[in-house]
Tab-separated table of N, CA, C and O in Angstrom:
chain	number	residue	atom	x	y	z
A	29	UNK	N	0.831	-1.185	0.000
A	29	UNK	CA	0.000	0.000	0.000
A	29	UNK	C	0.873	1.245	0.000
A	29	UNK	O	2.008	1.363	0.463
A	30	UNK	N	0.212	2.038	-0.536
A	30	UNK	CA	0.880	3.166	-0.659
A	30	UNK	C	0.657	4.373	1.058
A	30	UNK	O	-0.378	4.077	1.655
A	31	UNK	N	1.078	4.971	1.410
A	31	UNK	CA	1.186	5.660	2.935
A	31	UNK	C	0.292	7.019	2.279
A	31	UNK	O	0.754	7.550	1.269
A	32	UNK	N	-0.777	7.467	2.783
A	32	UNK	CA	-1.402	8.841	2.925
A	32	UNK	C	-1.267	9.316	4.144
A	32	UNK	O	-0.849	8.705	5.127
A	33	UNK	N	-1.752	10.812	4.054
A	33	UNK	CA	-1.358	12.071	5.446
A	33	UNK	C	-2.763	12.517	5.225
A	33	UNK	O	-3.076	13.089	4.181
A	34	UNK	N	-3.729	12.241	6.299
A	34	UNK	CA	-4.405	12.932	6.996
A	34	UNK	C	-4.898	14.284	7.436
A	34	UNK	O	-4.177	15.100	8.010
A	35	UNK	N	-6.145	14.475	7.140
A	35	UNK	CA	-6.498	15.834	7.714
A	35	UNK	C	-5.794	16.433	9.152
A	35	UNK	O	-5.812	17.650	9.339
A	36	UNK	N	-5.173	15.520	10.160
A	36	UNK	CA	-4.473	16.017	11.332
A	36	UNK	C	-3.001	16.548	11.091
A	36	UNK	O	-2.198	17.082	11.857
A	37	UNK	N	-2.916	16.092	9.283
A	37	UNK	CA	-1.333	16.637	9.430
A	37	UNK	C	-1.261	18.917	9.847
A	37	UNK	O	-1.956	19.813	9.368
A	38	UNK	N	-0.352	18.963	10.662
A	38	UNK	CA	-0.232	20.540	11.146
A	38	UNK	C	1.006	21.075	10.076
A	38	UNK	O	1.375	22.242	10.209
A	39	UNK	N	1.576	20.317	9.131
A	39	UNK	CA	2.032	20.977	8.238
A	39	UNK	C	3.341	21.236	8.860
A	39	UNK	O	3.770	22.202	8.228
A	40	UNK	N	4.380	20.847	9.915
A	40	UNK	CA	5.267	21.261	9.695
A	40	UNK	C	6.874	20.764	9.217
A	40	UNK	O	7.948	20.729	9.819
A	41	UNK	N	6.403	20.369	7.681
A	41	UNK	CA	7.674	20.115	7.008
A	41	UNK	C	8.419	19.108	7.477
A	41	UNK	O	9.602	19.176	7.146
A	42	UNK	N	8.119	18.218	8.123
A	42	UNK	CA	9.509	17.460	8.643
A	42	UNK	C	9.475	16.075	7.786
A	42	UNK	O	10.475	15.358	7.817
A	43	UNK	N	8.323	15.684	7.012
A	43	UNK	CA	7.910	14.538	5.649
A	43	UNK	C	8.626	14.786	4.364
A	43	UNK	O	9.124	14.021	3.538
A	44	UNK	N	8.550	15.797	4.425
A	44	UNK	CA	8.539	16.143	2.739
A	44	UNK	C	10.142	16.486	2.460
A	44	UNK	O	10.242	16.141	1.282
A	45	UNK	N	11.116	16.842	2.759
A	45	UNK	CA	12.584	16.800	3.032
A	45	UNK	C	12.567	15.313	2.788
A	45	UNK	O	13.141	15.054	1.730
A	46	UNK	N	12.112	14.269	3.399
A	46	UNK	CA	13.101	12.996	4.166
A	46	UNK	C	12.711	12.336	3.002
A	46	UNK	O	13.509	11.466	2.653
A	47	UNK	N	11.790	12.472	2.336
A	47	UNK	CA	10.847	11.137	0.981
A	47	UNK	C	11.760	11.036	0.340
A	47	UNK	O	12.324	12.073	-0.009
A	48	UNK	N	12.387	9.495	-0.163
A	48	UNK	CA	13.147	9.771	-0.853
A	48	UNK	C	12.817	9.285	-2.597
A	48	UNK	O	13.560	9.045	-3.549
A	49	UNK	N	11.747	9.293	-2.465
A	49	UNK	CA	11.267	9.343	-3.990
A	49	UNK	C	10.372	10.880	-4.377
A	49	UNK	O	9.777	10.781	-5.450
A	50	UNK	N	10.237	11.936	-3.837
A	50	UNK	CA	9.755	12.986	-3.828
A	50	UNK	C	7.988	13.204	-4.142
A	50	UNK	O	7.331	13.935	-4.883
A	51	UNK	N	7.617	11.934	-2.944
A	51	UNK	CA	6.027	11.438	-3.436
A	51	UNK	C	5.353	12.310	-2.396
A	51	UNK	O	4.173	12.032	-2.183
A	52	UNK	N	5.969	13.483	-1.590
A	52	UNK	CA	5.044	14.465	-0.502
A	52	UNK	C	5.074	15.583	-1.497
A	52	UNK	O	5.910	15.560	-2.400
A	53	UNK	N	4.388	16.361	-1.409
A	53	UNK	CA	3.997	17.385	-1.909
A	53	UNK	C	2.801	18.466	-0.837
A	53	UNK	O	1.840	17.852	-0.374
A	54	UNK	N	2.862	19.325	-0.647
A	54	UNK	CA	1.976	20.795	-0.266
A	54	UNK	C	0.803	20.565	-1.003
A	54	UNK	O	0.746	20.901	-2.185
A	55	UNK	N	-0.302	19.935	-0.329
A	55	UNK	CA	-2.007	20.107	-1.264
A	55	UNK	C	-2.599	21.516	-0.628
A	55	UNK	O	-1.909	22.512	-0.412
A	56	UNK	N	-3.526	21.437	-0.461
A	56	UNK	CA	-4.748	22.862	-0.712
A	56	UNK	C	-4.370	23.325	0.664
A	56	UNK	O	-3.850	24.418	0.889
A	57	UNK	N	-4.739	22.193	1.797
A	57	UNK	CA	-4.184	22.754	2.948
A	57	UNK	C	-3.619	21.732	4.012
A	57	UNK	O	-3.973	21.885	5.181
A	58	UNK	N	-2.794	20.737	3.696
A	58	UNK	CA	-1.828	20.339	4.498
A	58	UNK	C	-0.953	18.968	3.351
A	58	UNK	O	-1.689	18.528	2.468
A	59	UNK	N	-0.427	18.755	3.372
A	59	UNK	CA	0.886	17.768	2.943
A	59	UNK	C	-0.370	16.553	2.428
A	59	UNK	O	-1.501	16.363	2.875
A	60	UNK	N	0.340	15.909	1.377
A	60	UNK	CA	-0.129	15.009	0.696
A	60	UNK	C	1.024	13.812	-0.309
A	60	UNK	O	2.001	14.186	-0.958
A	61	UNK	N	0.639	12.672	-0.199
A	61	UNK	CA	1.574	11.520	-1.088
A	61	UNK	C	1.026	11.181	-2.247
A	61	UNK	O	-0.137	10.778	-2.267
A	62	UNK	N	1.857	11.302	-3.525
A	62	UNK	CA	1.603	10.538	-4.594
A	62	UNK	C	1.817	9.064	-4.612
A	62	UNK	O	2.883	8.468	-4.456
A	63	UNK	N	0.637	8.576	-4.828
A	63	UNK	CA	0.512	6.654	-4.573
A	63	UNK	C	1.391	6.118	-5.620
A	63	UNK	O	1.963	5.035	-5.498
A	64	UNK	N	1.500	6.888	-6.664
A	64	UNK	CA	2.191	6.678	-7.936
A	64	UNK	C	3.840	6.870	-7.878
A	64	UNK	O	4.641	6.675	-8.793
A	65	UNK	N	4.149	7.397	-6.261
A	65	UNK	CA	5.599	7.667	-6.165
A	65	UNK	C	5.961	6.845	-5.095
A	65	UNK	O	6.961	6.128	-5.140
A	66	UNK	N	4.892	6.928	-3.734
A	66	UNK	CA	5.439	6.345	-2.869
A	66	UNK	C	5.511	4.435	-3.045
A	66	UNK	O	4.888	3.539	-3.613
A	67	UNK	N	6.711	4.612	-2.134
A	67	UNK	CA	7.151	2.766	-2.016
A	67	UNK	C	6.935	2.586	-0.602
A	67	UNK	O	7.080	1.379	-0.404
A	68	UNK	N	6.679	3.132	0.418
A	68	UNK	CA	6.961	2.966	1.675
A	68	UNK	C	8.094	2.476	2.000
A	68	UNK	O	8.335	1.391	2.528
A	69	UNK	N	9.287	3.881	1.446
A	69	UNK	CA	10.325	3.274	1.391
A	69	UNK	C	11.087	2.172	1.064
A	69	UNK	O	12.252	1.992	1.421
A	70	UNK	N	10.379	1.390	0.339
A	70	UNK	CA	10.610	-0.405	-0.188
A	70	UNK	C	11.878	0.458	-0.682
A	70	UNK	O	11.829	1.682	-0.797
A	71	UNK	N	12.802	-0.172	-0.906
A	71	UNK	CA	13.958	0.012	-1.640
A	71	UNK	C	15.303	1.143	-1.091
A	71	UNK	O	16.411	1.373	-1.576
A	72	UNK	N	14.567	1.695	0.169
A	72	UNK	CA	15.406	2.843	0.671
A	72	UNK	C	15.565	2.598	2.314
A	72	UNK	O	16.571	2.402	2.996
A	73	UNK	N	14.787	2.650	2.507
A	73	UNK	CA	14.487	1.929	4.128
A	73	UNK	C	14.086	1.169	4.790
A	73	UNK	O	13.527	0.497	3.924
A	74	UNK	N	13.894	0.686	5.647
A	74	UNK	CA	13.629	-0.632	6.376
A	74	UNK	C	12.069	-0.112	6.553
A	74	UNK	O	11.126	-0.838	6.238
A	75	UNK	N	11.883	1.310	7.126
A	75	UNK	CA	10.662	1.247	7.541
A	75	UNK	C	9.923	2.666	6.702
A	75	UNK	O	10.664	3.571	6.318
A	76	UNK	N	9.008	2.709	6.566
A	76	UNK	CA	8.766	4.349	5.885
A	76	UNK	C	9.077	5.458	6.669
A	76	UNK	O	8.285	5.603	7.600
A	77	UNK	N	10.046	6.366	6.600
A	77	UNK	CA	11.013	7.634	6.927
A	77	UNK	C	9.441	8.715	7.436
A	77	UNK	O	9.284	8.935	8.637
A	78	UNK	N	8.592	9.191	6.586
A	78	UNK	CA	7.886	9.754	7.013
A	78	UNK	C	6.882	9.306	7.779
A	78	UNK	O	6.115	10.168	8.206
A	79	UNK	N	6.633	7.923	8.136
A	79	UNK	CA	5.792	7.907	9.269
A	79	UNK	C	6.665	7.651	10.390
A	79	UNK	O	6.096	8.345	11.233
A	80	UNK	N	7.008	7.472	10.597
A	80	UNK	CA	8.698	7.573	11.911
A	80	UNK	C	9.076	8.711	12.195
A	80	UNK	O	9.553	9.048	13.278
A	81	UNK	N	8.885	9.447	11.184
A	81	UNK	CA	9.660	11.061	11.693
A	81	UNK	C	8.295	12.085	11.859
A	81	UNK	O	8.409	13.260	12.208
A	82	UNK	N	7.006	11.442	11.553
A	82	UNK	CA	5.720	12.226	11.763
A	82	UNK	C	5.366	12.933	13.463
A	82	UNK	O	5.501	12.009	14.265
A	83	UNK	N	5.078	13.890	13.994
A	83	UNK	CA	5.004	14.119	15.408
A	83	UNK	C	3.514	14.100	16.086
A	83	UNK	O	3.240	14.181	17.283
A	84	UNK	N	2.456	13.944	14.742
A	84	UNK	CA	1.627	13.640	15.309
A	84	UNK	C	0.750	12.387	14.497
A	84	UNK	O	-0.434	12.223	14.202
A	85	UNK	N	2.066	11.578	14.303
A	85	UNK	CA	1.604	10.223	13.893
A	85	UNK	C	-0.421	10.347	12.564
A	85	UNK	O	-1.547	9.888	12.761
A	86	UNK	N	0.081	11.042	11.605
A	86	UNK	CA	-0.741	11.381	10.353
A	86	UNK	C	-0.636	10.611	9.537
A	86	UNK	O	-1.514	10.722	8.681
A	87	UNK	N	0.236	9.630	9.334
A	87	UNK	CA	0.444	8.866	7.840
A	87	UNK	C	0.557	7.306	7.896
A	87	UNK	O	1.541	6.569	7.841
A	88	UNK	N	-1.286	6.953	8.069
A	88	UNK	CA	-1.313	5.597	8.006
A	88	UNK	C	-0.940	5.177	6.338
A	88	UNK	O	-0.476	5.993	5.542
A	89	UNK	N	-1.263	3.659	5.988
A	89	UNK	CA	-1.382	2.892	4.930
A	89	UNK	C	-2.835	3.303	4.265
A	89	UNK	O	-3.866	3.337	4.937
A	90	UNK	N	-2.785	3.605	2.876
A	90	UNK	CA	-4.102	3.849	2.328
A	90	UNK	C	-4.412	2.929	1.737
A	90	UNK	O	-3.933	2.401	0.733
A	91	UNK	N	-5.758	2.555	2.733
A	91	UNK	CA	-6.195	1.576	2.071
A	91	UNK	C	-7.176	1.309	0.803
A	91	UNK	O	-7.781	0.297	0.448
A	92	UNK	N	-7.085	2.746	0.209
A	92	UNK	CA	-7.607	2.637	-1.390
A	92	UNK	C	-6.434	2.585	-2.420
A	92	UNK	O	-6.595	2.824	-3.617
A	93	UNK	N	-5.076	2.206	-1.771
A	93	UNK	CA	-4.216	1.764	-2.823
A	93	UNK	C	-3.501	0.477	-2.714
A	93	UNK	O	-2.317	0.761	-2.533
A	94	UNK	N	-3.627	-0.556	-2.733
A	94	UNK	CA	-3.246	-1.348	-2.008
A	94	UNK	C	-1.973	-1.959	-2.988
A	94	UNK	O	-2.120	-2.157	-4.194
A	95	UNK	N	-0.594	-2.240	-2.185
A	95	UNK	CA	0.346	-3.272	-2.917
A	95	UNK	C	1.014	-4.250	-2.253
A	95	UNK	O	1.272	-4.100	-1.059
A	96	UNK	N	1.311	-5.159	-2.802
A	96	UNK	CA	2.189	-5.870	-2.276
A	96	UNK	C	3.977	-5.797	-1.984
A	96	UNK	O	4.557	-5.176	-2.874
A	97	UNK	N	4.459	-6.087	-1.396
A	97	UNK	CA	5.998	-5.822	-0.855
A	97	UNK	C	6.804	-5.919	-2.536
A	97	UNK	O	7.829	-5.363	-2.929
A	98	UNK	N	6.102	-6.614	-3.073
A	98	UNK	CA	6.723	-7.106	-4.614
A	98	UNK	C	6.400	-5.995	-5.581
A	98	UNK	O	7.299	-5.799	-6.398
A	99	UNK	N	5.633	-5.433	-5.660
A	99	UNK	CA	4.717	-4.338	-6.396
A	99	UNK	C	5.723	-3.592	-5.723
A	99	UNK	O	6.819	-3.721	-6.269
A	100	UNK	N	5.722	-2.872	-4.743
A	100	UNK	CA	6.458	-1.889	-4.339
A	100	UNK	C	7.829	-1.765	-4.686
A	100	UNK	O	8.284	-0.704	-5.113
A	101	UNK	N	8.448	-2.692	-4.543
A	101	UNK	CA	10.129	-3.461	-4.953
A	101	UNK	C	9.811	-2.629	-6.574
A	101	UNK	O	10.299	-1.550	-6.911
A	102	UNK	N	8.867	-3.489	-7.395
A	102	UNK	CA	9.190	-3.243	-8.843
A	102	UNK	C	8.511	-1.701	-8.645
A	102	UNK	O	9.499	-0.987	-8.816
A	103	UNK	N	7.694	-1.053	-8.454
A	103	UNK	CA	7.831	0.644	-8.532
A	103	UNK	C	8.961	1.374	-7.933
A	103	UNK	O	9.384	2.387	-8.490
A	104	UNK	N	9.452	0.962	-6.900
A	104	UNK	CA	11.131	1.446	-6.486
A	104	UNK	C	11.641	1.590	-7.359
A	104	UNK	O	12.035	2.695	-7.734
A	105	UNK	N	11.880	0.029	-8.260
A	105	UNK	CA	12.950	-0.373	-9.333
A	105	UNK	C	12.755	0.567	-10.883
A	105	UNK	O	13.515	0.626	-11.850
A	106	UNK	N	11.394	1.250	-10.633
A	106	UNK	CA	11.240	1.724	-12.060
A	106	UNK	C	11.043	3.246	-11.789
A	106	UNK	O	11.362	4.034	-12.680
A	107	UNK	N	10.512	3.728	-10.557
A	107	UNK	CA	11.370	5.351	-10.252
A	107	UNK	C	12.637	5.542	-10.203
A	107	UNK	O	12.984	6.676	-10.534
A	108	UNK	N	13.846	4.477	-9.759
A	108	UNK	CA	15.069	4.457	-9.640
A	108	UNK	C	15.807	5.099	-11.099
A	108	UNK	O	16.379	6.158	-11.358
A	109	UNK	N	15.443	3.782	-11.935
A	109	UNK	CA	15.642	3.694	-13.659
A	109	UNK	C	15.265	5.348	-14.059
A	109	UNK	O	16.198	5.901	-14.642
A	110	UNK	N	14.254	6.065	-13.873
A	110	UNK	CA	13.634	6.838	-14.535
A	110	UNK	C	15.141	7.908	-13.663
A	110	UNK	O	16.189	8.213	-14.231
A	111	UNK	N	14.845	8.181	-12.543
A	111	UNK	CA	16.239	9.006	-12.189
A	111	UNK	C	17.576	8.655	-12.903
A	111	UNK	O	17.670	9.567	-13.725
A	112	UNK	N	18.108	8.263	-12.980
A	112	UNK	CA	19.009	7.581	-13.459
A	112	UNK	C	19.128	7.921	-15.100
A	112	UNK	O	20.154	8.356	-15.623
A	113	UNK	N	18.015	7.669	-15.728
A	113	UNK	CA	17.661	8.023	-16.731
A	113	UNK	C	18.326	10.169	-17.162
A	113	UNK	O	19.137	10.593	-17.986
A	114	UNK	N	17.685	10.704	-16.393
A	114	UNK	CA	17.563	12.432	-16.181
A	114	UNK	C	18.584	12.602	-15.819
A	114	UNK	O	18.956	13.740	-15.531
């Protein structure tokens, strides 16, 4: 699954620095993940960076995107390529 942020996120920046596929972004009015970017860290960290470093714990698993550990591996493997690529 891909990790979403919550209406409780207070916005202060400490997610969106650490992503290391650049899947946080600033929505209308508080922080938001592209499902299409995030891996939950599959490929970078042991555990997802922005829910560990969250202070008021905002960024469960969304469960309208759902993947498997394998799915995630191969979207790692094909944002990687695309950097790499640029």
């Amino acid at each position: 699954m891909a990790l979403m942020i919550t209406d409780d996120c207070i916005n202060c920046d400490v997610c969106e620095p650490e992503c290391p596929n650049d899947a946080i972004s600033m929505g209308a009015e508080f922080y938001q993940i592209d499902p299409h970017k995030c891996t939950e860290c599959v490929g970078h960290f042991e555990q997802p960076t922005c829910a560990e470093l969250c202070p008021v714990a905002c960024i469960p698993l969304n469960p309208e995107w759902r993947e498997t550990r394998e799915q995630l591996q191969a979207k790692y493997e094909r944002l990687t390529a695309t950097k790499l690529e640029t």
